PDB file of C-alpha atoms in Angstrom:
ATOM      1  CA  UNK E  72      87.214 125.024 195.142  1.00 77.00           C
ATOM      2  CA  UNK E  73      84.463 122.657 196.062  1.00 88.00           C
ATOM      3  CA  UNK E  74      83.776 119.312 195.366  1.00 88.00           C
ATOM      4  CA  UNK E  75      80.457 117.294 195.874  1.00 92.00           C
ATOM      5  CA  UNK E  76      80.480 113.456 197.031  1.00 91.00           C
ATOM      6  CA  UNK E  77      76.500 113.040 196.131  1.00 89.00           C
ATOM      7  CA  UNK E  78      76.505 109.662 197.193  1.00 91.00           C
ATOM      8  CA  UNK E  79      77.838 110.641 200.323  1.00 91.00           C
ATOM      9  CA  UNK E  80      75.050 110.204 203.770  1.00 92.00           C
ATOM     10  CA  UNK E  81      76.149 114.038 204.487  1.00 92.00           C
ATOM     11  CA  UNK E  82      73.924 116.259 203.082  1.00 95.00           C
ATOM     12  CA  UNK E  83      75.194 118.807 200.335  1.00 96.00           C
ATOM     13  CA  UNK E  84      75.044 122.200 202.008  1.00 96.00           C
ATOM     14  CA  UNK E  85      77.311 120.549 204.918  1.00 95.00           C
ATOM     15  CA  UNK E  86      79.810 119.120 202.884  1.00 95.00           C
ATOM     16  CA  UNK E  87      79.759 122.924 201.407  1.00 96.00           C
ATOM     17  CA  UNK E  88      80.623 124.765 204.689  1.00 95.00           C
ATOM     18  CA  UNK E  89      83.158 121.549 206.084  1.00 93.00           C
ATOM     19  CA  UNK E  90      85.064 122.424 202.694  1.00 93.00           C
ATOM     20  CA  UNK E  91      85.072 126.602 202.707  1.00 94.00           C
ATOM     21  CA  UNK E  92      86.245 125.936 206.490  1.00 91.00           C
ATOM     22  CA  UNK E  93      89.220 123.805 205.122  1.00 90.00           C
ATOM     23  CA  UNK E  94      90.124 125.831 202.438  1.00 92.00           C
ATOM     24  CA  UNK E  95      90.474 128.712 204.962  1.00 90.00           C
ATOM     25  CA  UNK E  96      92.214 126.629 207.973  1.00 85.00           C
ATOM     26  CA  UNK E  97      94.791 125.145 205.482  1.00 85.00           C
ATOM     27  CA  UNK E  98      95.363 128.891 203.932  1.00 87.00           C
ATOM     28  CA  UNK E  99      94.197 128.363 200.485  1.00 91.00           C
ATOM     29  CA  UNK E 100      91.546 130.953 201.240  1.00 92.00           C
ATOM     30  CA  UNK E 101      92.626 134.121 203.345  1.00 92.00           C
ATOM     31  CA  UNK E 102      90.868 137.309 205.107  1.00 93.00           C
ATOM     32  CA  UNK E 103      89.693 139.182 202.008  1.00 94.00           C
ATOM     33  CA  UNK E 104      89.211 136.721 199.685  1.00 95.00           C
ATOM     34  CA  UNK E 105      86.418 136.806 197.304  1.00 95.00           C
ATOM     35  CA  UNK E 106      84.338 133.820 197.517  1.00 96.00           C
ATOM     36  CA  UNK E 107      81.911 132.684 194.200  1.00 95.00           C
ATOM     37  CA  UNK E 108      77.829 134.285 194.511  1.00 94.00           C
ATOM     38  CA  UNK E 109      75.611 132.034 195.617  1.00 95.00           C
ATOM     39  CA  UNK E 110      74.201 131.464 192.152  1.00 95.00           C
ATOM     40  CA  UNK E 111      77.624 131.196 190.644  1.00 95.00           C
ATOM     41  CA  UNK E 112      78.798 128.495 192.488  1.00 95.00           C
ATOM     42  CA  UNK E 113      75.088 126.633 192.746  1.00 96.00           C
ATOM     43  CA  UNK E 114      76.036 126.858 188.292  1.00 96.00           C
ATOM     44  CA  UNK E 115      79.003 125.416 188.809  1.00 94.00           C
ATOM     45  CA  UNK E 116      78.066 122.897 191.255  1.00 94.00           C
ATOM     46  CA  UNK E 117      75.080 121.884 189.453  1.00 94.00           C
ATOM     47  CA  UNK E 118      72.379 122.528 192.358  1.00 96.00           C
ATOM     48  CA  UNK E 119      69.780 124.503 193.594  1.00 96.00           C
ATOM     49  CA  UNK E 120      71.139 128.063 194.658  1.00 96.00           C
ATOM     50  CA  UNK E 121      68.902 127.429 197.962  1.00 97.00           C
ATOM     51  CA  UNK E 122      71.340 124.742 198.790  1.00 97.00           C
ATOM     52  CA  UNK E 123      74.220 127.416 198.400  1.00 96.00           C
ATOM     53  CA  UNK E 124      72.949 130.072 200.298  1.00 96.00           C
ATOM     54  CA  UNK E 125      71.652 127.454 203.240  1.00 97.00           C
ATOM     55  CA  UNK E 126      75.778 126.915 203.350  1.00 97.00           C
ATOM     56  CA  UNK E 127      76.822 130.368 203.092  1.00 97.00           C
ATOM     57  CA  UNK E 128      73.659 131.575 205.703  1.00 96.00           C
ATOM     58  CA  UNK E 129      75.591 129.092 207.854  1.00 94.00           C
ATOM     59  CA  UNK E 130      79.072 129.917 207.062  1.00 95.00           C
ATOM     60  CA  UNK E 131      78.124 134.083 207.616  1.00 93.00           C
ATOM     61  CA  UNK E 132      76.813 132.639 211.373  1.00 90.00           C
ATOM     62  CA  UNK E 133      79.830 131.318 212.032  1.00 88.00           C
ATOM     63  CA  UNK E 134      81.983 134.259 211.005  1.00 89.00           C
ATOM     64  CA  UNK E 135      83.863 132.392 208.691  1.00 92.00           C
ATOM     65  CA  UNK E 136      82.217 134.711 205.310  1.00 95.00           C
ATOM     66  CA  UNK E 137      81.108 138.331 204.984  1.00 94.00           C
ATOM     67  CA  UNK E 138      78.837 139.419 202.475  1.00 92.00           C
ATOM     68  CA  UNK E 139      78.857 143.278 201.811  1.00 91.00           C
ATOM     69  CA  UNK E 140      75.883 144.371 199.552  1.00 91.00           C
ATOM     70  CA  UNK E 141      76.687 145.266 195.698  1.00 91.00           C
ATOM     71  CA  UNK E 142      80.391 144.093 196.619  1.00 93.00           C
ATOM     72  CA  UNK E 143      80.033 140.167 197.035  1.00 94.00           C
ATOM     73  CA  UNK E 144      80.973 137.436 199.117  1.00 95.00           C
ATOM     74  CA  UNK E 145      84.153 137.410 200.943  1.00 96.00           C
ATOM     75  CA  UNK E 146      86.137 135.627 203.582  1.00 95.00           C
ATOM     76  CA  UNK E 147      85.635 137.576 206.810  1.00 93.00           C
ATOM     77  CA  UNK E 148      88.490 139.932 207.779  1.00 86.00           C
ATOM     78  CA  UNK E 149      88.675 138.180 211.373  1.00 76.00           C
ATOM     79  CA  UNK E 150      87.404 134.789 211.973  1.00 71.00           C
ATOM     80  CA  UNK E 151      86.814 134.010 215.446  1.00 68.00           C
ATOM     81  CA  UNK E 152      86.869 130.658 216.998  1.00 66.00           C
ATOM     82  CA  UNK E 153      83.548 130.379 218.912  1.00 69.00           C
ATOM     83  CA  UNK E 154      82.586 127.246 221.348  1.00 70.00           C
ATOM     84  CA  UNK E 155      79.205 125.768 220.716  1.00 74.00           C
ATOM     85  CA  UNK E 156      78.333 123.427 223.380  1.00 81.00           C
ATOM     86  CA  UNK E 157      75.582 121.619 221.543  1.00 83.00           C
ATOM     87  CA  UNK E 158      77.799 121.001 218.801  1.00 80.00           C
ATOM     88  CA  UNK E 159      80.646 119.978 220.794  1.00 87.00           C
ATOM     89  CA  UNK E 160      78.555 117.539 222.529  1.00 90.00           C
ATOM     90  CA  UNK E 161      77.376 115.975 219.129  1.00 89.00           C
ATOM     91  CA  UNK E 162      80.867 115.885 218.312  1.00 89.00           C
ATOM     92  CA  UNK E 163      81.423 113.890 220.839  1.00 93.00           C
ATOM     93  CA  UNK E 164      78.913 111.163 219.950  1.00 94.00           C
ATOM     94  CA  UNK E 165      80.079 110.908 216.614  1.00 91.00           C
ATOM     95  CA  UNK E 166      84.098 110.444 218.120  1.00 93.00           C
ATOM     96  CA  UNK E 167      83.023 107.729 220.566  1.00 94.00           C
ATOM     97  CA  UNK E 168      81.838 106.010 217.777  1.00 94.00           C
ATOM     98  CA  UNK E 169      84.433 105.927 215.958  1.00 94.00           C
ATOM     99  CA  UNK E 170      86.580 105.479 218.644  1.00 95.00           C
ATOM    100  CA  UNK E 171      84.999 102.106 219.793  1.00 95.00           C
ATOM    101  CA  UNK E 172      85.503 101.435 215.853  1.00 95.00           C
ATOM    102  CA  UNK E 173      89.032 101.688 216.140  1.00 96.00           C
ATOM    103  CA  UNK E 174      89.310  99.739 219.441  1.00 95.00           C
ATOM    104  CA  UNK E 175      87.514  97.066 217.325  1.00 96.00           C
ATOM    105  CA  UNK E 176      90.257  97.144 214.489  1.00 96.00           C
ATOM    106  CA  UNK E 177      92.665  96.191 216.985  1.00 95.00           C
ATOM    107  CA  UNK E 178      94.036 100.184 218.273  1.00 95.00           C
ATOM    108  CA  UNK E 179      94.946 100.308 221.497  1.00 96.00           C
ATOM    109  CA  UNK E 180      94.704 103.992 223.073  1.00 95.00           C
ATOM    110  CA  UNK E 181      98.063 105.001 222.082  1.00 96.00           C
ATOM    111  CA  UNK E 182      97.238 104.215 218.836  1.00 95.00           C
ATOM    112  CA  UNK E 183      94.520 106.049 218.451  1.00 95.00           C
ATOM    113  CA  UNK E 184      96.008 109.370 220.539  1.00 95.00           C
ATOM    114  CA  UNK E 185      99.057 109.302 217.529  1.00 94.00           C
ATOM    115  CA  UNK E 186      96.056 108.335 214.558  1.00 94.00           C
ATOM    116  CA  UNK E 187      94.184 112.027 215.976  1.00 92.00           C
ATOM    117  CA  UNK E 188      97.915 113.868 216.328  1.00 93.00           C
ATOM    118  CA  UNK E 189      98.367 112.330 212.542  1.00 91.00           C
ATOM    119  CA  UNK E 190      95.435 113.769 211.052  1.00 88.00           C
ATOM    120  CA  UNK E 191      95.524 116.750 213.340  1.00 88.00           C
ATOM    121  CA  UNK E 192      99.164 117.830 211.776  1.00 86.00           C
ATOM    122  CA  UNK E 193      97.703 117.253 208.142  1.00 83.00           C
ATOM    123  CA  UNK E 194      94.886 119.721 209.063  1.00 78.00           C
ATOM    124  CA  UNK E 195      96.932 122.303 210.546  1.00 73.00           C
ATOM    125  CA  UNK E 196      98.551 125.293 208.606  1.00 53.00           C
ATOM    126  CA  UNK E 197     102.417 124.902 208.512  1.00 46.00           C
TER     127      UNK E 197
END
């Protein structure tokens, strides 16, 4: 369910929750679904379980999991989309970045518009 780049800048516990958010935008994981224990998937992982839980703490802020005690781990029955203006503001940053790194590969705004449509339609649930 989740893979680990560990040479990747991104720190592990983010590239935890960007994945469990994926899974469950793309459909893979639905309302309901069970989700591995903290310490189960820190075993199978091969980190610290503190890692885990930092990810799942995040993950149950967001809405995105439930836990229910002596049951598990689940995906939560409703996931609401919630706006975060810091984050949206970071977000920002990092796309004018990137941006100004496509505009210095040679893509003109168009090109960049249909790039984002591109990988927005890959992302999206059909």
């Amino acid at each position: 369910m989740v893979s680990l780049d560990y040479k990747s800048n991104k720190p592990i516990y983010e590239q935890i929750i960007e994945q469990m958010k994926f899974h469950v935008m793309k459909g893979y994981l639905k309302p309901g679904d069970a989700i591995p224990s903290v310490r189960k998937l820190a075993l199978e992982l091969n980190i610290t379980p503190g890692t885990v839980s930092k990810a799942y703490q995040e993950l149950e802020r967001q809405q995105i999991i439930e836990t229910i005690r002596g049951k598990g781990t689940f995906i939560a029955g409703e996931i609401r989309l919630i706006a975060d203006e810091v984050k949206l503001q970071e977000m920002k940053k990092r796309l004018q970045t990137e941006i100004m790194e496509l505009k210095m590969m040679g893509y003109d705004k168009k090109g960049i518009i249909e790039l984002i449509k591109e990988i927005y339609e890959e992302m999206i649930v059909c």
